[in-house]
mmCIF file with all atom_site columns, C-alpha atoms in Angstrom:
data_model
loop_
_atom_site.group_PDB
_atom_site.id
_atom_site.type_symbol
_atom_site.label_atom_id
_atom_site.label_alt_id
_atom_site.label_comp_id
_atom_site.label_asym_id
_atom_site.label_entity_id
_atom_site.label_seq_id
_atom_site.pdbx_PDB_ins_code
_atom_site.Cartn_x
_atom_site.Cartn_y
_atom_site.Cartn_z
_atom_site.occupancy
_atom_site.B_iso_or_equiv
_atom_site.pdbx_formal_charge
_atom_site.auth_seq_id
_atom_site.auth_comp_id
_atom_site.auth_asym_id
_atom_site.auth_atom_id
_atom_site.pdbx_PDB_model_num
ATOM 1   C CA . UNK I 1 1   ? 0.000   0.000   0.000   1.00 0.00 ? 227 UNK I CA 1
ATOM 2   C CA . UNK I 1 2   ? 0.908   3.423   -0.566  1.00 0.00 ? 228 UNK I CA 1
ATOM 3   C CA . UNK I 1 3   ? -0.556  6.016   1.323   1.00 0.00 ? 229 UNK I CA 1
ATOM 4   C CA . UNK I 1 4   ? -1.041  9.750   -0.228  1.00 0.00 ? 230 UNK I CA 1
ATOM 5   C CA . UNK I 1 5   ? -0.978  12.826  1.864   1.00 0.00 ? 231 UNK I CA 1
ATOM 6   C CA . UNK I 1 6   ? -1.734  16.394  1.491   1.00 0.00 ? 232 UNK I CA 1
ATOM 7   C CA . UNK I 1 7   ? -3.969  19.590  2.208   1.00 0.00 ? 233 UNK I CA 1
ATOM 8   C CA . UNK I 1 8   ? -7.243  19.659  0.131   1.00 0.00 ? 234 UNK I CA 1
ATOM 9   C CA . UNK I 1 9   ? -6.495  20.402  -3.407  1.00 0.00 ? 235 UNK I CA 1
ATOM 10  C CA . UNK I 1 10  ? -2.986  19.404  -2.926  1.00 0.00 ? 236 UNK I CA 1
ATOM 11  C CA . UNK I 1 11  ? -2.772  17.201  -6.186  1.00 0.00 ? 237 UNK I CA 1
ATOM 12  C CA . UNK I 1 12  ? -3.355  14.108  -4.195  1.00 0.00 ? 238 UNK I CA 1
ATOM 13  C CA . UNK I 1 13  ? -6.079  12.792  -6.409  1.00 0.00 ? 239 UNK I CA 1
ATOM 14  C CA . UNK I 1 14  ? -4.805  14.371  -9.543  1.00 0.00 ? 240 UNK I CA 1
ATOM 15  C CA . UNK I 1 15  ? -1.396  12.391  -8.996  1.00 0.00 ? 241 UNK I CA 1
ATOM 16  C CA . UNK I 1 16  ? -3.057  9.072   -7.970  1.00 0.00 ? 242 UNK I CA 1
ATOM 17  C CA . UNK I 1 17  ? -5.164  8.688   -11.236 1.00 0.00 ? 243 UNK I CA 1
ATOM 18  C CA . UNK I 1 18  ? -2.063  9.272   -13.325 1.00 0.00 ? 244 UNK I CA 1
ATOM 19  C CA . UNK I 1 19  ? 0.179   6.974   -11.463 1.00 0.00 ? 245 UNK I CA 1
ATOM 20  C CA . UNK I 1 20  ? -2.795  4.243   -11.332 1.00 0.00 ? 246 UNK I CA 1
ATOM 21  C CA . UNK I 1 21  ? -2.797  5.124   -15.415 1.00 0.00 ? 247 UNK I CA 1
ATOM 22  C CA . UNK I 1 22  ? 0.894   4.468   -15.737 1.00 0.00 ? 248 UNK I CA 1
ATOM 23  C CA . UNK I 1 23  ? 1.678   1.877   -13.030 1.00 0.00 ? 249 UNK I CA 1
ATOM 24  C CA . UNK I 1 24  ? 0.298   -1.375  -12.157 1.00 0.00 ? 250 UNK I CA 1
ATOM 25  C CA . UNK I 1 25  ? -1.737  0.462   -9.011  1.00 0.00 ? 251 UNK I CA 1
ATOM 26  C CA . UNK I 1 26  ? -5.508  0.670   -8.052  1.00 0.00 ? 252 UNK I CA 1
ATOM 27  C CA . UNK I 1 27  ? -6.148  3.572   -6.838  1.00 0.00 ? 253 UNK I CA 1
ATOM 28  C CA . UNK I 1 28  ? -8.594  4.121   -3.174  1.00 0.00 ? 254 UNK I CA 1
ATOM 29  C CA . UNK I 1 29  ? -9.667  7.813   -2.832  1.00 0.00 ? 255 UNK I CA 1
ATOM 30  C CA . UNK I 1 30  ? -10.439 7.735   0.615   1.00 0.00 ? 256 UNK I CA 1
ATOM 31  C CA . UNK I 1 31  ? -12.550 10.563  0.361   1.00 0.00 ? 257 UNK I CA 1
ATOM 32  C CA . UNK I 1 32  ? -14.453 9.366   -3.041  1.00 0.00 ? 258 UNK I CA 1
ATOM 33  C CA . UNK I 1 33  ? -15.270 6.144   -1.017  1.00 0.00 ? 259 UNK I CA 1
ATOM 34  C CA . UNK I 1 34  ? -17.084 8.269   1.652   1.00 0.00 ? 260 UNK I CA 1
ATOM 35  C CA . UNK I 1 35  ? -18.586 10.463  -0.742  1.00 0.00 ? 261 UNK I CA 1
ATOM 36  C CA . UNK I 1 36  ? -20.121 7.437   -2.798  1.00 0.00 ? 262 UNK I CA 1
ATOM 37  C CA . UNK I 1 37  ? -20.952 6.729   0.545   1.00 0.00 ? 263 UNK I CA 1
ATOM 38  C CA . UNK I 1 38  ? -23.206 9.272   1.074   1.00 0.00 ? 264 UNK I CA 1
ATOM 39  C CA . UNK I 1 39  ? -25.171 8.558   -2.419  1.00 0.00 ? 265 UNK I CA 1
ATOM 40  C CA . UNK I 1 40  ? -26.525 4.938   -1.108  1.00 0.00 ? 266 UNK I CA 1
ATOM 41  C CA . UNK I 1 41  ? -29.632 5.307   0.033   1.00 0.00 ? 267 UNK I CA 1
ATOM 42  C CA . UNK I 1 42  ? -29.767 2.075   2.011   1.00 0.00 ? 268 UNK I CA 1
ATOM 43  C CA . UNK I 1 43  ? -26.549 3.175   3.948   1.00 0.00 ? 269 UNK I CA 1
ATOM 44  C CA . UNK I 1 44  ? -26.485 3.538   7.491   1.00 0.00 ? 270 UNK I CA 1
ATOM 45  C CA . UNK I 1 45  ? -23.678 5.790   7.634   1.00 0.00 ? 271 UNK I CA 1
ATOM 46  C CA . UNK I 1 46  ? -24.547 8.170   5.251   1.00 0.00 ? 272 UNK I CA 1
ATOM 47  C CA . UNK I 1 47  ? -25.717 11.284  7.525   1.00 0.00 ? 273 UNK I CA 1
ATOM 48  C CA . UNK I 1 48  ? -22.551 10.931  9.861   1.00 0.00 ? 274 UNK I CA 1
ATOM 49  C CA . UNK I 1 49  ? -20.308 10.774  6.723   1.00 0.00 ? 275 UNK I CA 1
ATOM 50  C CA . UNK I 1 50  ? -22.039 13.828  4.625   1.00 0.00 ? 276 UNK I CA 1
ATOM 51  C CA . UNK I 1 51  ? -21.974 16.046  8.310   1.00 0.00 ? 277 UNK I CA 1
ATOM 52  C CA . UNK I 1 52  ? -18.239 14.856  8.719   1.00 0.00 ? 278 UNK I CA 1
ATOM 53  C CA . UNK I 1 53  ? -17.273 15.914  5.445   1.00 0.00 ? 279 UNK I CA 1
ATOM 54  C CA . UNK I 1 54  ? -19.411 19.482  5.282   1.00 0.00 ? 280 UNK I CA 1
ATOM 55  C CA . UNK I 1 55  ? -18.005 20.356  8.620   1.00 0.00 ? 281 UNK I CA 1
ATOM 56  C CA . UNK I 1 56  ? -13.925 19.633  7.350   1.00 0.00 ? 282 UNK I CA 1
ATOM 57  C CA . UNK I 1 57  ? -14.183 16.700  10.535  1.00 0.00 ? 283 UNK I CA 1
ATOM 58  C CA . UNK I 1 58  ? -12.360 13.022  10.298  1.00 0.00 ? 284 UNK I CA 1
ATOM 59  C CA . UNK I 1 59  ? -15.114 10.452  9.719   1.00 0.00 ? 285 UNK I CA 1
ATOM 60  C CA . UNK I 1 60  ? -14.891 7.732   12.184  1.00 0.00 ? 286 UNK I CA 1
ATOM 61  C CA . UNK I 1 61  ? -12.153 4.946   11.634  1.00 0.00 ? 287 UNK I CA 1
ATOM 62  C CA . UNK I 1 62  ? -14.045 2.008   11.678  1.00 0.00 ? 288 UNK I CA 1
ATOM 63  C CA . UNK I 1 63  ? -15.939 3.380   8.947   1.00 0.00 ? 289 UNK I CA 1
ATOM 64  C CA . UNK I 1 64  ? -12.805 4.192   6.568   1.00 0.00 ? 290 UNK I CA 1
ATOM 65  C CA . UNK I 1 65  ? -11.169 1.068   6.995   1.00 0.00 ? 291 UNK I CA 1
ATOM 66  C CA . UNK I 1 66  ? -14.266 -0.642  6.258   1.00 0.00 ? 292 UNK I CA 1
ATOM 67  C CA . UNK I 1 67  ? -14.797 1.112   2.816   1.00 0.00 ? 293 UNK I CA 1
ATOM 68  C CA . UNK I 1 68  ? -11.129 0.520   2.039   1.00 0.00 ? 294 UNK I CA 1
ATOM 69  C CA . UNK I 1 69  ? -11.620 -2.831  3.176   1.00 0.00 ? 295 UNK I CA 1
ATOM 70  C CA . UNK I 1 70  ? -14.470 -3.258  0.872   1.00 0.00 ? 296 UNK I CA 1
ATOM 71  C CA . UNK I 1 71  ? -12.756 -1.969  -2.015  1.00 0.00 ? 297 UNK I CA 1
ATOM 72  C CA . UNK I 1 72  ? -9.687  -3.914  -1.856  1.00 0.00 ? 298 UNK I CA 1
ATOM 73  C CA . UNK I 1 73  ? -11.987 -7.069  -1.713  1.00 0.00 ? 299 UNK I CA 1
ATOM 74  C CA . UNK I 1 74  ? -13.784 -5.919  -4.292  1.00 0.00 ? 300 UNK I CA 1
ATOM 75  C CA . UNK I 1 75  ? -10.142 -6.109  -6.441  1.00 0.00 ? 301 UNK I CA 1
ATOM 76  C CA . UNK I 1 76  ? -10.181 -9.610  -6.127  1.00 0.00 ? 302 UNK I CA 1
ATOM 77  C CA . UNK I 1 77  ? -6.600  -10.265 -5.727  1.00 0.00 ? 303 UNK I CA 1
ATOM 78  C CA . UNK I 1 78  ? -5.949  -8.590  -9.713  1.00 0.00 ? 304 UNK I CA 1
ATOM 79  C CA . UNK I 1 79  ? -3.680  -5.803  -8.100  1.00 0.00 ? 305 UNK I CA 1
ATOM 80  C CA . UNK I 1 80  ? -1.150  -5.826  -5.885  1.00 0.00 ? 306 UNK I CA 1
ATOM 81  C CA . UNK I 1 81  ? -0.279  -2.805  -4.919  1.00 0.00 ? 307 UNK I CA 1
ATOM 82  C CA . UNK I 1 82  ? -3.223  -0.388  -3.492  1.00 0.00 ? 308 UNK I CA 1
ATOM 83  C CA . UNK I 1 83  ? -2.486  3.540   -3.791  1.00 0.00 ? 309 UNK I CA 1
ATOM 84  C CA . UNK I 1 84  ? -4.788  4.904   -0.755  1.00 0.00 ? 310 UNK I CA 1
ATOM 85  C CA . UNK I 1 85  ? -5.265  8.549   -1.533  1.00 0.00 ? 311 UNK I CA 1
ATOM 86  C CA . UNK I 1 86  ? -6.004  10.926  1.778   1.00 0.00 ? 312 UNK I CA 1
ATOM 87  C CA . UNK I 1 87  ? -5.592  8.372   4.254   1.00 0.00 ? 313 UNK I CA 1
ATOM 88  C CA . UNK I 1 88  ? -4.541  8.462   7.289   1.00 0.00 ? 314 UNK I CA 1
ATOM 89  C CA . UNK I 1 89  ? -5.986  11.701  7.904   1.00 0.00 ? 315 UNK I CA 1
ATOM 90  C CA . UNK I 1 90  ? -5.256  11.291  12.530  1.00 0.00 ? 316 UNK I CA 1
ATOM 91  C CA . UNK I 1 91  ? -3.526  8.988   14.519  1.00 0.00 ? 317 UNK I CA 1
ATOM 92  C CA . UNK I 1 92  ? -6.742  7.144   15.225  1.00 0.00 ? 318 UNK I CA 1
ATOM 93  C CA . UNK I 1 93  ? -7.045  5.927   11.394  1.00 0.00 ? 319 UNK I CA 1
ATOM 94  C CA . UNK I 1 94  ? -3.468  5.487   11.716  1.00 0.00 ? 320 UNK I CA 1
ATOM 95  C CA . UNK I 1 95  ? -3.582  2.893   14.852  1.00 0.00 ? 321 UNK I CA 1
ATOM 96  C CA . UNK I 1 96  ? -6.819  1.948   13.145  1.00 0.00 ? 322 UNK I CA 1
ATOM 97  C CA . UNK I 1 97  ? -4.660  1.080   10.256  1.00 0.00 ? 323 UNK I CA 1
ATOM 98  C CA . UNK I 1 98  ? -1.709  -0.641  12.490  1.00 0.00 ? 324 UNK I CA 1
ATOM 99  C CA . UNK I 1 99  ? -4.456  -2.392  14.102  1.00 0.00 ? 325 UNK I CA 1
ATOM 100 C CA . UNK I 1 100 ? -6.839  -3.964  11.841  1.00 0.00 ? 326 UNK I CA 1
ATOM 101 C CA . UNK I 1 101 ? -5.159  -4.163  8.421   1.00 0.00 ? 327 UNK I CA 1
ATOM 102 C CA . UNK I 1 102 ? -1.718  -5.165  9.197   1.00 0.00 ? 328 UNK I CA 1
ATOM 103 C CA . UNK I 1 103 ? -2.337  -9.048  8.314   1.00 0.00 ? 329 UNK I CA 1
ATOM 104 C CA . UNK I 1 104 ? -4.624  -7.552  4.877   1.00 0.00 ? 330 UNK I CA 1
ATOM 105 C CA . UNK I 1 105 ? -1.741  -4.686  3.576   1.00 0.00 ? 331 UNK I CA 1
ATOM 106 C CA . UNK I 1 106 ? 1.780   -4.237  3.983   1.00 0.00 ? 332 UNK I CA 1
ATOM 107 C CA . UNK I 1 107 ? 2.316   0.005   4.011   1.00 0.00 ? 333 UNK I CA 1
ATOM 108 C CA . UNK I 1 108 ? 5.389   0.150   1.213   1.00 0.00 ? 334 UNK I CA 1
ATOM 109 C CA . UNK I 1 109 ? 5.243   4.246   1.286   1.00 0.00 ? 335 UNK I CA 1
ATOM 110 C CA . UNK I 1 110 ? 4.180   7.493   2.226   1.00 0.00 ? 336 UNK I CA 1
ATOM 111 C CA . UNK I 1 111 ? 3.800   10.417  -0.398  1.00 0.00 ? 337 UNK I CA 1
ATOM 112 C CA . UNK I 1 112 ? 3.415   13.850  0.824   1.00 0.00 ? 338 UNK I CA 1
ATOM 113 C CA . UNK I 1 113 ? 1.835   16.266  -1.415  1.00 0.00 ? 339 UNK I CA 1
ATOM 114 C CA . UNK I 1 114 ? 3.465   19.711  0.113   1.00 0.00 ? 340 UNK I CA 1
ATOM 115 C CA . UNK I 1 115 ? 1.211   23.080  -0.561  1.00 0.00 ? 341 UNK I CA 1
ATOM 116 C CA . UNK I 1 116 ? 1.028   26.470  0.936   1.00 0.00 ? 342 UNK I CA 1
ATOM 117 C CA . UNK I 1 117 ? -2.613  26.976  1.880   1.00 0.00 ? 343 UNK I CA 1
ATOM 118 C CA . UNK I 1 118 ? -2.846  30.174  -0.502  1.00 0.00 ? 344 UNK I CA 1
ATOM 119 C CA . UNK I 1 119 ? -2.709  28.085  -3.463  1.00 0.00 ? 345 UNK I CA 1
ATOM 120 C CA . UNK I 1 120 ? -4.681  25.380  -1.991  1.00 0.00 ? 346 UNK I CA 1
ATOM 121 C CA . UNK I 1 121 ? -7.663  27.388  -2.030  1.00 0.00 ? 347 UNK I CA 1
ATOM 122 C CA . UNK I 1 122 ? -6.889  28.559  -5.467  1.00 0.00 ? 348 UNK I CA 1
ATOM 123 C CA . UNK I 1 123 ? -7.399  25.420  -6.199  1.00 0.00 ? 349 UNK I CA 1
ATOM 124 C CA . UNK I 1 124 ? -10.398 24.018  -4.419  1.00 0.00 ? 350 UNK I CA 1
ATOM 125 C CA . UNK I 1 125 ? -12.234 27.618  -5.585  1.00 0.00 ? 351 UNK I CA 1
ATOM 126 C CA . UNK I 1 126 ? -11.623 26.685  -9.215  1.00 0.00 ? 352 UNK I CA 1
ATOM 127 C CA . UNK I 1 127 ? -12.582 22.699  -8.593  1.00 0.00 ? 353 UNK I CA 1
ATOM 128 C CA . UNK I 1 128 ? -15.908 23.983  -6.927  1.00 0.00 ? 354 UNK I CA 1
ATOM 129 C CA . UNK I 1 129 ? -16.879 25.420  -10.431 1.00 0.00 ? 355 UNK I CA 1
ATOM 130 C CA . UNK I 1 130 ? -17.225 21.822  -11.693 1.00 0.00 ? 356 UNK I CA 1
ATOM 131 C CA . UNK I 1 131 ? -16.835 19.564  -8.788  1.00 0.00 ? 357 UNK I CA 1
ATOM 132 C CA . UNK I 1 132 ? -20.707 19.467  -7.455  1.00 0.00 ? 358 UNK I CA 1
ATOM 133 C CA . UNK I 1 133 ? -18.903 18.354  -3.830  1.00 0.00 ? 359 UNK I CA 1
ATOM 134 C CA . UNK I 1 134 ? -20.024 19.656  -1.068  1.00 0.00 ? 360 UNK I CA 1
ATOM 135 C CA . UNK I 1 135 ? -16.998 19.994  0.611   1.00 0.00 ? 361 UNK I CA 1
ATOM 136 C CA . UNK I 1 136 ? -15.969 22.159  -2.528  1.00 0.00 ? 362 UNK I CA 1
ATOM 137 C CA . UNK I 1 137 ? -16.092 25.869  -0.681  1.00 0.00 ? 363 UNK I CA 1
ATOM 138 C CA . UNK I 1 138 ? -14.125 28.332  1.353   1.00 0.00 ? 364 UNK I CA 1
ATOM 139 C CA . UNK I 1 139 ? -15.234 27.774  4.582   1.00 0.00 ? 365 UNK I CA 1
ATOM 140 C CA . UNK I 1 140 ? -14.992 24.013  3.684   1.00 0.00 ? 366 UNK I CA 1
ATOM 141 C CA . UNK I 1 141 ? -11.456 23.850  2.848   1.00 0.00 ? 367 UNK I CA 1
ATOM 142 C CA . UNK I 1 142 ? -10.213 26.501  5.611   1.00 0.00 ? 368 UNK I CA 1
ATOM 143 C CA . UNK I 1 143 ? -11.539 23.793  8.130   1.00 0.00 ? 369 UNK I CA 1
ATOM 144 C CA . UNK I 1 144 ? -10.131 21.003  5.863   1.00 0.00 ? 370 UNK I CA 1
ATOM 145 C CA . UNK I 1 145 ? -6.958  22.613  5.925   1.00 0.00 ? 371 UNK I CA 1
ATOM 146 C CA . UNK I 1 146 ? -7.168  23.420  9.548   1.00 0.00 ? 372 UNK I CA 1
ATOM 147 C CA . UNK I 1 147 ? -7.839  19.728  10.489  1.00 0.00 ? 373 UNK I CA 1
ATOM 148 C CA . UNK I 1 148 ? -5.182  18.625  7.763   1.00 0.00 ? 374 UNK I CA 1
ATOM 149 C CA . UNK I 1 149 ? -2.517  20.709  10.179  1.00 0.00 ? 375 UNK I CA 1
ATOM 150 C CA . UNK I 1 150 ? -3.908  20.040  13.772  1.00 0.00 ? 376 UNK I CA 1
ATOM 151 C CA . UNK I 1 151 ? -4.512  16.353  12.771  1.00 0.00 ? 377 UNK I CA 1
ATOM 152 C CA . UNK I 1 152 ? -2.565  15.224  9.872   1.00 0.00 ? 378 UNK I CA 1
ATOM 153 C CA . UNK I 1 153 ? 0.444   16.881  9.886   1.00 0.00 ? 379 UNK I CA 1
ATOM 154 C CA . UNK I 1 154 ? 1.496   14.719  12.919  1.00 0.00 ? 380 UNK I CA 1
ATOM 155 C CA . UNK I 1 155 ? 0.734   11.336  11.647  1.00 0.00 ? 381 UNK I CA 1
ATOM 156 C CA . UNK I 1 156 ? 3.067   12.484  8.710   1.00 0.00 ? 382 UNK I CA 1
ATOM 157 C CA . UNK I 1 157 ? 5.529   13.744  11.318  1.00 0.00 ? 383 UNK I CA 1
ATOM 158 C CA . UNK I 1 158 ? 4.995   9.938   12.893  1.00 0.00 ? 384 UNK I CA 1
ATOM 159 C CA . UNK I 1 159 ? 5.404   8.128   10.189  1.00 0.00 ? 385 UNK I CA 1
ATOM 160 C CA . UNK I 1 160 ? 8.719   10.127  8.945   1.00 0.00 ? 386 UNK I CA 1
ATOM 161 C CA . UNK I 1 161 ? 9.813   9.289   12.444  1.00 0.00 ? 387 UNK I CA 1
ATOM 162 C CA . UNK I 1 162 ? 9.661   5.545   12.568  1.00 0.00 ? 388 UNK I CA 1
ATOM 163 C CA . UNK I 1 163 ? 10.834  5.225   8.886   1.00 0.00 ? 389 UNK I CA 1
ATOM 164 C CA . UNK I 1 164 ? 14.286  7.289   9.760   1.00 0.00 ? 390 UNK I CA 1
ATOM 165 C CA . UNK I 1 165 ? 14.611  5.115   13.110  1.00 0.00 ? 391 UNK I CA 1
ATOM 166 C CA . UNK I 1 166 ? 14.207  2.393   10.918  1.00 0.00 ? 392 UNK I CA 1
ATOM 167 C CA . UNK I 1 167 ? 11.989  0.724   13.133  1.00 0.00 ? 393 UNK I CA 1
ATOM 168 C CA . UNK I 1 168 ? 9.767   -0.359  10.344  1.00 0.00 ? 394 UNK I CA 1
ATOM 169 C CA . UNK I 1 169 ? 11.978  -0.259  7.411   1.00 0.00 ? 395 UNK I CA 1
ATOM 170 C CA . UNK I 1 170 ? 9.549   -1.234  4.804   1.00 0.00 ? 396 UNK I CA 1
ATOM 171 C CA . UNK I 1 171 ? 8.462   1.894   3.933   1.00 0.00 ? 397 UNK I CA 1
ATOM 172 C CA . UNK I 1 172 ? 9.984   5.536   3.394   1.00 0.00 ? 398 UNK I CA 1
ATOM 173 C CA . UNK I 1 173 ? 7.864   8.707   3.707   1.00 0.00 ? 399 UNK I CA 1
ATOM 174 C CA . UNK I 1 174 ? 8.545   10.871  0.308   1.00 0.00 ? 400 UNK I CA 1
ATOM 175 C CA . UNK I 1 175 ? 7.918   14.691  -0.045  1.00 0.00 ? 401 UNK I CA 1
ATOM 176 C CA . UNK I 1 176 ? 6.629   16.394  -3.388  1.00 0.00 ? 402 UNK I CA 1
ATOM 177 C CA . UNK I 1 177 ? 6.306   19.992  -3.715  1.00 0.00 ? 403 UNK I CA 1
ATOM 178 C CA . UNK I 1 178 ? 2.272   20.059  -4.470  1.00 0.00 ? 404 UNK I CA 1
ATOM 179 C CA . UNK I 1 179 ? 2.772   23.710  -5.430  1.00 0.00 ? 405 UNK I CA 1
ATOM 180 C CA . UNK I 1 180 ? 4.408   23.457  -8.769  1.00 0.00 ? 406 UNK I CA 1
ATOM 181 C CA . UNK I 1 181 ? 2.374   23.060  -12.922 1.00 0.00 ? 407 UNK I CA 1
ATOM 182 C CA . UNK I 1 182 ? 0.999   19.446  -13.347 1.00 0.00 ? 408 UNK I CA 1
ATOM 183 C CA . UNK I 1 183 ? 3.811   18.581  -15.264 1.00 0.00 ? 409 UNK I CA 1
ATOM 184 C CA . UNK I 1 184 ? 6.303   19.185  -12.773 1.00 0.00 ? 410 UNK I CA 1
ATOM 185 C CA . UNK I 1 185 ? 4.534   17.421  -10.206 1.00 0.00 ? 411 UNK I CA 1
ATOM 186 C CA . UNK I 1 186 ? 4.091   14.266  -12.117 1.00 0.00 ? 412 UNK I CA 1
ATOM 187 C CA . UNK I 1 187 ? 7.660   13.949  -13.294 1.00 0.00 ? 413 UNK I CA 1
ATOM 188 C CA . UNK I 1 188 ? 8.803   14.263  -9.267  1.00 0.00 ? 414 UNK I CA 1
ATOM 189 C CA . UNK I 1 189 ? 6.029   11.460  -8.483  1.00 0.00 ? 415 UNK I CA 1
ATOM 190 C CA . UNK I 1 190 ? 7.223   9.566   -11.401 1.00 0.00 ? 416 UNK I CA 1
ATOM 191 C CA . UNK I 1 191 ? 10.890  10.301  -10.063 1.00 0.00 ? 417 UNK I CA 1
ATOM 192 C CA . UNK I 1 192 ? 9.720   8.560   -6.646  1.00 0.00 ? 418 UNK I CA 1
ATOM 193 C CA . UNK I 1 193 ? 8.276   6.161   -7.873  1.00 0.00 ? 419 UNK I CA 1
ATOM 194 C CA . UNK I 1 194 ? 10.660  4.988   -10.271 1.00 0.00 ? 420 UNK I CA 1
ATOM 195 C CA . UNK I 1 195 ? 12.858  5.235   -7.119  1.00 0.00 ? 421 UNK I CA 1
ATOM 196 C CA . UNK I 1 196 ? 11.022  2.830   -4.505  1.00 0.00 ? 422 UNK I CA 1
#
């Protein structure tokens, strides 16, 4: 598994469906999971996902991991290496993670999607033209970004941790600078992946 981290509007999704084009990966939006989520009529966790998401907050755990869970399943065995976009957002999804999917997925690396918030809501103003989400807005992604720092930020910082201690050599934590034209960011994700 590769996990991919960033601020809203970082590139994360963006750079997953061109690496799932050019690699043998499957990419797992986290967040497209819980949004599809959302559209099932029949689901029970619909109302706490849709106020979760509106209101910038980490849906619970149990509910994540389930929908990954799900999806990977759903693969069937036909790939073997999963690229989950926006996942772990806290340390609870992370020992979540540690927890209940370490016999299921091996984590093989972490890629950060660095971006100054400025041109993350650049971004996420010009997605919310076409987008239809309703986490699409400026209030939205101010929260999303403020959760991305209070929560995320430190299971990055965690992760970089244990990989330089070497405690769990298996995986490396990579940064890419989010900020840069499309191109540019693709050829660095290329770059690290090429690299792993």
């Amino acid at each position: 598994v590769l996990f991919v981290l960033g601020g809203p509007g970082a590139g994360k999704g963006t750079q997953s469906e061109l690496l799932q084009e050019h690699y043998p990966i499957l990419h797992l939006s986290a967040g497209e999971l819980l949004r599809q989520e959302v559209k099932k009529v029949d689901s029970p966790h619909a109302a706490l996902i849709e106020s979760c998401l509106v209101a910038g907050q980490i849906v619970p755990v149990e509910i994540s991991l389930q929908l990954l869970q799900n999806a990977m399943r759903q693969a069937k065995g036909s790939q073997l290496l999963f690229l989950v976009d926006g996942f772990p957002r806290n340390e609870d999804n992370l020992s979540g993670w540690c927890r209940l999917m370490k016999n299921v997925a091996m984590l093989w690396s972490v890629l950060v999607y660095q971006c100054p918030l400025d041109v993350l809501e650049a971004r996420i103003l010009e997605r919310a033209k076409i987008s239809g989400r309703s986490d699409d807005n400026l209030e939205s992604v101010q929260k999303r970004f403020r959760t991305f720092e209070k929560d995320t930020v430190p299971v990055i910082d965690n992760l970089r941790q244990v990989s330089s201690q070497n405690k769990m050599p298996q995986w490396s934590v990579e940064d890419i600078r989010g900020d840069q034209d499309l191109e540019a960011v693709w050829q660095e994700s290329q770059k690290i992946l090429n690299e792993l």
